[in-house]
Short mmCIF file of C-alpha atoms in Angstrom, two decimals:
data_model
loop_
_atom_site.label_atom_id
_atom_site.label_comp_id
_atom_site.label_asym_id
_atom_site.label_seq_id
_atom_site.Cartn_x
_atom_site.Cartn_y
_atom_site.Cartn_z
CA MET J 1 30.49 25.78 9.81
CA GLU J 2 29.01 23.79 12.64
CA ARG J 3 28.03 20.81 10.49
CA THR J 4 28.16 19.56 6.96
CA ARG J 5 25.11 19.35 4.74
CA GLU J 6 24.30 16.52 2.38
CA TYR J 7 24.13 17.14 -1.35
CA SER J 8 22.87 14.93 -4.14
CA ASP J 9 25.58 13.42 -6.37
CA GLU J 10 23.34 14.28 -9.33
CA PRO J 11 23.75 17.91 -10.41
CA SER J 12 20.60 19.84 -11.39
CA GLY J 13 20.28 22.02 -14.45
CA PRO J 14 20.61 23.62 -16.87
CA PHE J 15 18.58 26.58 -15.66
CA PRO J 16 17.65 29.72 -17.61
CA LYS J 17 19.98 32.68 -17.12
CA PRO J 18 19.20 36.35 -16.63
CA PRO J 19 18.48 38.74 -18.20
CA GLY J 20 15.03 37.51 -19.12
CA SER J 21 11.48 38.67 -19.52
CA PHE J 22 8.17 36.87 -19.28
CA GLU J 23 4.44 37.46 -18.91
CA ASP J 24 3.24 36.43 -15.46
CA GLY J 25 -0.02 34.66 -14.61
CA ASP J 26 -1.81 38.00 -14.39
CA GLY J 27 -0.60 39.24 -17.79
CA ARG J 28 2.09 41.57 -16.38
CA THR J 29 5.48 41.81 -18.10
CA ILE J 30 8.17 40.89 -15.57
CA ASP J 31 11.86 41.57 -16.19
CA LEU J 32 14.54 39.46 -14.56
CA ARG J 33 18.08 40.69 -14.25
CA ALA J 34 21.22 40.11 -12.22
CA PRO J 35 22.83 43.44 -11.36
CA GLY J 36 26.61 43.32 -11.80
CA GLU J 37 26.94 45.45 -8.71
CA VAL J 38 24.29 46.68 -6.35
CA ASP J 39 24.56 50.46 -6.68
CA ASP J 40 22.46 52.98 -4.75
CA GLU J 41 19.65 52.90 -7.29
CA VAL J 42 19.31 49.12 -7.13
CA LEU J 43 19.61 49.14 -3.35
CA GLU J 44 16.91 51.80 -2.92
CA ASN J 45 14.64 49.90 -5.32
CA LEU J 46 15.02 46.81 -3.11
CA VAL J 47 14.53 48.81 0.09
CA GLY J 48 11.26 50.07 -1.38
CA MET J 49 10.14 46.55 -2.19
CA TYR J 50 10.92 45.18 1.27
CA ASP J 51 9.35 48.22 2.92
CA ALA J 52 6.10 47.32 1.07
CA PHE J 53 6.42 43.65 2.01
CA ASP J 54 3.65 42.45 4.33
CA PRO J 55 5.37 41.21 7.52
CA VAL J 56 2.83 38.38 7.74
CA ASP J 57 5.04 36.57 5.20
CA ARG J 58 8.28 37.05 7.12
CA ALA J 59 10.28 33.86 7.53
CA GLN J 60 12.62 33.23 10.47
CA GLY J 61 13.06 36.92 11.14
CA ILE J 62 13.67 38.17 7.61
CA PRO J 63 13.04 40.51 5.98
CA PRO J 64 13.29 42.88 8.95
CA THR J 65 10.73 45.66 9.24
CA GLY J 66 11.35 49.41 9.08
CA GLU J 67 13.37 51.13 6.38
CA GLU J 68 16.53 51.50 8.45
CA ARG J 69 16.68 47.86 9.50
CA ILE J 70 15.82 46.74 5.96
CA ARG J 71 18.67 48.84 4.52
CA ASN J 72 21.14 47.52 7.11
CA TRP J 73 20.13 43.93 6.37
CA LEU J 74 20.39 44.41 2.57
CA GLU J 75 23.77 46.12 2.88
CA SER J 76 25.03 43.16 4.87
CA ILE J 77 24.03 40.59 2.23
CA VAL J 78 23.74 41.99 -1.32
CA ASP J 79 27.34 43.09 -1.88
CA ILE J 80 28.81 39.75 -0.88
CA GLY J 81 25.97 37.80 -2.51
CA VAL J 82 24.58 36.90 -5.90
CA ASN J 83 21.26 38.52 -6.75
CA VAL J 84 18.44 38.31 -9.28
CA ILE J 85 15.71 40.94 -9.22
CA ALA J 86 12.22 40.69 -10.77
CA SER J 87 10.81 44.06 -11.82
CA HIS J 88 7.50 45.32 -13.11
CA ASP J 89 7.55 48.74 -14.78
CA GLY J 90 10.96 49.36 -13.24
CA ASP J 91 9.93 48.59 -9.65
CA ALA J 92 11.39 45.58 -7.85
CA VAL J 93 8.61 43.09 -7.05
CA GLY J 94 10.73 40.02 -6.31
CA HIS J 95 14.27 39.29 -5.13
CA ALA J 96 16.22 36.05 -5.00
CA THR J 97 19.64 36.01 -3.39
CA LEU J 98 22.52 33.72 -2.51
CA VAL J 99 24.77 34.59 0.43
CA PRO J 100 28.17 32.94 0.91
CA ASP J 101 28.32 30.62 3.91
CA ALA J 102 31.82 31.61 4.97
CA ASP J 103 33.31 33.40 7.97
CA ASP J 104 35.22 35.71 5.68
CA PRO J 105 33.64 35.86 2.19
CA ALA J 106 36.51 38.05 0.92
CA ASP J 107 38.88 35.13 1.50
CA VAL J 108 37.00 32.76 -0.78
CA ASP J 109 38.93 32.22 -4.02
CA ASP J 110 36.55 29.86 -5.77
CA PRO J 111 32.75 30.08 -5.30
CA ALA J 112 32.65 26.29 -5.71
CA ASP J 113 34.64 25.86 -2.48
CA ILE J 114 31.81 27.00 -0.22
CA GLU J 115 28.08 26.57 0.27
CA TRP J 116 25.62 29.36 -0.50
CA GLU J 117 22.40 30.11 1.39
CA LEU J 118 19.36 30.95 -0.72
CA ALA J 119 16.36 33.16 0.04
CA ILE J 120 13.59 34.44 -2.18
CA PHE J 121 10.86 37.00 -1.61
CA VAL J 122 7.99 38.10 -3.87
CA LEU J 123 5.71 41.03 -3.03
CA GLN J 124 2.26 39.88 -1.98
CA ASP J 125 0.46 41.46 -4.98
CA TYR J 126 2.75 39.49 -7.29
CA GLN J 127 2.53 36.08 -5.60
CA ARG J 128 0.81 33.06 -7.20
CA ALA J 129 1.64 34.35 -10.69
CA GLY J 130 4.67 32.16 -11.43
CA ILE J 131 7.25 34.81 -10.57
CA GLY J 132 8.83 32.80 -7.72
CA THR J 133 9.60 29.83 -9.98
CA GLN J 134 11.12 32.07 -12.68
CA LEU J 135 13.17 34.00 -10.12
CA LEU J 136 14.43 30.81 -8.52
CA GLU J 137 15.39 29.18 -11.83
CA HIS J 138 17.14 32.31 -13.12
CA LEU J 139 19.06 32.68 -9.84
CA LEU J 140 20.27 29.07 -10.08
CA GLY J 141 21.20 29.60 -13.75
CA HIS J 142 23.16 32.70 -12.82
CA ALA J 143 24.77 30.91 -9.87
CA SER J 144 25.90 28.07 -12.10
CA ASP J 145 27.40 30.65 -14.49
CA VAL J 146 29.52 32.24 -11.77
CA GLY J 147 30.78 28.86 -10.59
CA ILE J 148 28.58 28.16 -7.56
CA GLY J 149 28.04 24.45 -6.99
CA ARG J 150 26.26 23.94 -3.68
CA VAL J 151 23.14 25.84 -2.57
CA TRP J 152 21.09 25.32 0.59
CA LEU J 153 18.11 26.93 2.25
CA THR J 154 15.79 26.49 5.18
CA VAL J 155 12.03 26.79 5.00
CA GLU J 156 9.42 26.55 7.71
CA ARG J 157 8.26 22.93 7.87
CA TRP J 158 4.58 23.82 7.57
CA ASN J 159 5.19 25.75 4.33
CA GLY J 160 4.18 22.93 1.95
CA PRO J 161 3.79 25.10 -1.18
CA ALA J 162 7.33 26.49 -0.83
CA ILE J 163 8.81 23.04 -0.20
CA ALA J 164 6.97 21.71 -3.28
CA LEU J 165 8.34 24.58 -5.38
CA TYR J 166 11.92 23.90 -4.27
CA GLU J 167 11.51 20.19 -4.96
CA ARG J 168 10.17 20.86 -8.48
CA VAL J 169 13.32 22.82 -9.24
CA GLY J 170 15.52 20.00 -7.94
CA PHE J 171 16.15 20.60 -4.24
CA ASP J 172 16.24 17.61 -1.87
CA GLN J 173 15.00 17.65 1.71
CA THR J 174 17.97 17.03 4.00
CA GLY J 175 18.19 17.82 7.72
CA SER J 176 14.82 18.02 9.46
CA GLU J 177 15.85 17.71 13.10
CA SER J 178 15.06 21.34 13.84
CA PHE J 179 12.11 23.69 13.41
CA GLU J 180 13.07 24.48 9.85
CA GLN J 181 13.24 22.13 6.90
CA GLU J 182 16.68 22.20 5.32
CA MET J 183 16.98 21.62 1.56
CA THR J 184 20.01 21.40 -0.74
CA ILE J 185 20.79 21.31 -4.46
CA ARG J 186 23.97 20.66 -6.44
CA LEU J 187 24.34 22.71 -9.61
CA GLU J 188 25.94 21.48 -12.81
CA MET X 1 12.84 34.18 41.08
CA LYS X 2 14.29 30.67 40.90
CA VAL X 3 16.00 30.38 37.53
CA LEU X 4 17.54 27.36 35.81
CA LEU X 5 20.07 28.08 33.05
CA GLY X 6 20.77 25.27 30.57
CA LEU X 7 23.99 25.45 28.55
CA ALA X 8 25.57 23.36 25.80
CA GLY X 9 29.09 24.18 24.57
CA SER X 10 28.51 26.66 21.76
CA ASP X 11 29.27 30.37 21.40
CA GLU X 12 25.52 30.81 21.70
CA SER X 13 25.76 29.19 25.16
CA ILE X 14 28.49 31.63 26.20
CA LYS X 15 26.32 34.57 25.10
CA THR X 16 23.32 33.15 26.96
CA LEU X 17 25.48 32.72 30.07
CA ARG X 18 26.76 36.31 29.93
CA ARG X 19 23.26 37.73 29.49
CA THR X 20 21.93 35.62 32.35
CA ILE X 21 24.78 36.69 34.62
CA GLU X 22 23.95 40.35 33.89
CA ARG X 23 20.29 39.75 34.64
CA THR X 24 21.05 37.80 37.81
CA SER X 25 23.36 40.54 39.07
CA ASP X 26 20.70 43.17 38.36
CA VAL X 27 17.73 41.52 40.02
CA GLY X 28 19.26 38.98 42.37
CA ASP X 29 17.62 35.84 40.98
CA ASP X 30 18.38 32.49 42.57
CA LEU X 31 20.40 30.94 39.71
CA THR X 32 21.16 27.29 39.04
CA VAL X 33 23.38 26.42 36.07
CA VAL X 34 23.61 23.07 34.31
CA VAL X 35 25.68 21.96 31.31
CA VAL X 36 24.15 19.31 29.08
CA ASP X 37 26.03 16.54 27.31
CA LYS X 38 26.26 17.52 23.64
CA PRO X 39 29.37 15.81 22.23
CA GLU X 40 29.35 17.67 18.89
CA SER X 41 29.68 21.02 20.69
CA LYS X 42 32.63 23.36 20.21
CA ARG X 43 33.51 23.03 23.91
CA SER X 44 33.40 19.77 25.85
CA GLN X 45 31.01 19.48 28.79
CA GLU X 46 33.89 19.83 31.26
CA GLU X 47 35.40 22.84 29.41
CA MET X 48 32.01 24.52 29.45
CA ARG X 49 31.52 23.76 33.15
CA GLU X 50 34.90 25.30 33.98
CA GLN X 51 34.27 28.38 31.83
CA ALA X 52 30.81 28.91 33.35
CA THR X 53 32.21 28.53 36.86
CA LYS X 54 34.92 31.09 36.07
CA LEU X 55 32.49 33.67 34.63
CA LEU X 56 30.03 33.21 37.51
CA THR X 57 32.80 33.56 40.10
CA GLU X 58 34.10 36.71 38.42
CA ALA X 59 30.58 38.17 38.58
CA GLY X 60 30.34 37.31 42.26
CA ILE X 61 27.52 34.80 41.80
CA GLU X 62 27.84 31.81 44.07
CA THR X 63 26.36 28.74 42.47
CA GLU X 64 27.63 25.31 41.60
CA VAL X 65 27.63 24.42 37.90
CA LYS X 66 26.28 20.91 37.45
CA THR X 67 26.58 18.60 34.47
CA LEU X 68 23.68 16.53 33.11
CA GLU X 69 24.07 13.19 31.34
CA GLY X 70 21.88 11.81 28.59
CA ASP X 71 19.81 13.42 25.87
CA PRO X 72 20.23 17.20 26.35
CA GLY X 73 16.61 18.27 25.87
CA SER X 74 14.99 15.65 28.06
CA ALA X 75 17.71 15.88 30.73
CA LEU X 76 17.12 19.61 30.96
CA VAL X 77 13.34 19.30 31.17
CA ASN X 78 13.61 16.51 33.77
CA PHE X 79 15.97 18.56 35.91
CA SER X 80 13.72 21.62 35.73
CA GLU X 81 10.72 19.55 36.83
CA GLN X 82 12.57 18.22 39.90
CA GLY X 83 13.59 21.64 41.15
CA GLU X 84 10.43 23.80 41.09
CA PHE X 85 12.02 26.48 38.98
CA ASP X 86 10.09 29.57 37.90
CA GLN X 87 11.96 29.86 34.65
CA LEU X 88 14.18 27.80 32.39
CA VAL X 89 16.65 29.84 30.31
CA ILE X 90 18.26 28.53 27.12
CA GLY X 91 19.94 29.98 24.03
CA GLY X 92 17.45 31.43 21.58
CA GLY X 93 18.92 30.26 18.33
CA THR X 94 21.69 31.14 15.93
CA VAL X 95 21.55 33.35 12.85
CA SER X 96 22.33 32.04 9.35
CA PRO X 97 24.52 33.97 6.86
CA MET X 98 21.28 35.30 5.37
CA GLY X 99 20.12 36.54 8.76
CA LYS X 100 17.54 33.81 9.34
CA ILE X 101 16.96 32.76 12.93
CA ARG X 102 17.54 29.06 13.48
CA LEU X 103 16.37 27.07 16.49
CA GLY X 104 18.06 23.76 17.18
CA PRO X 105 16.55 20.46 18.30
CA ILE X 106 17.27 21.06 22.01
CA ALA X 107 15.37 24.35 21.98
CA GLU X 108 12.47 22.74 20.16
CA PHE X 109 12.27 19.83 22.62
CA VAL X 110 12.45 22.14 25.62
CA LEU X 111 9.78 24.50 24.27
CA LEU X 112 7.37 21.66 23.57
CA ASN X 113 7.99 19.70 26.77
CA ALA X 114 8.93 21.99 29.64
CA PRO X 115 6.11 22.71 32.12
CA THR X 116 7.95 25.84 33.30
CA THR X 117 8.18 29.21 31.57
CA VAL X 118 11.01 29.09 29.04
CA LYS X 119 13.16 32.09 28.17
CA LEU X 120 15.04 32.18 24.86
CA VAL X 121 18.05 34.50 24.97
CA ARG X 122 18.79 36.34 21.73
#
């Protein structure tokens, strides 16, 4: 990659692992699971969620809008990535994902050798109910399980609530020389 | 239109150059090309200047490719202010593995400081 990111020497964790279930702030039962493989059913469930996602909450161009572009984007990231999905009554309402930061992900022998980029989205009707924190923690727990050690993300600098959430979980603010705030975490 | 194209030494710069060459050939803009000094780039300033000259020559566009010293963002903005350009063209960001658009510090400085219209090439 074009530059190296800084990571804390102190690993964070342990984090809860999927599958899991909890009652959100609005009394809804939310299921968390990490699909072993993203089959058509899982993919279409996610396409439906992102199609319902209000574009006002897009960040740095994702998720794209329109079913076709959403499907293309998901197909390009979910198979090579690590995913945790939050569902309510069987419908996806939140999605957290890690995508390998490698030119050729198929060539990576050990997930610990590379860095992984994180993104998380929660449908507007399900925001501010604690789902994001649960999704994030379960994704990091799952990541640690599959041997991932270094996770990074970027977040818009003005997005204080998101930055605070990532810091609570254990992320550190690193590079800030560009529009986006970069944050990193080392997993145990 | 009098257009100033600012390049660093990245693949993004090459793409921006190719797009600008296409546009210049189509509409006949008056194009000036400068390469900024960004030592951490994939290509050195001189390599980038030679490559830009080659691509411009192949496209039949006659213009000298200049190099700028000093901080890339401010050098670019200063140069654009001296020359009464209608538009300053720079690369419009890279895309992360996730698909997120990322703008670097040069783009940010130029956007916030240039008095001319700025075009980001995607």
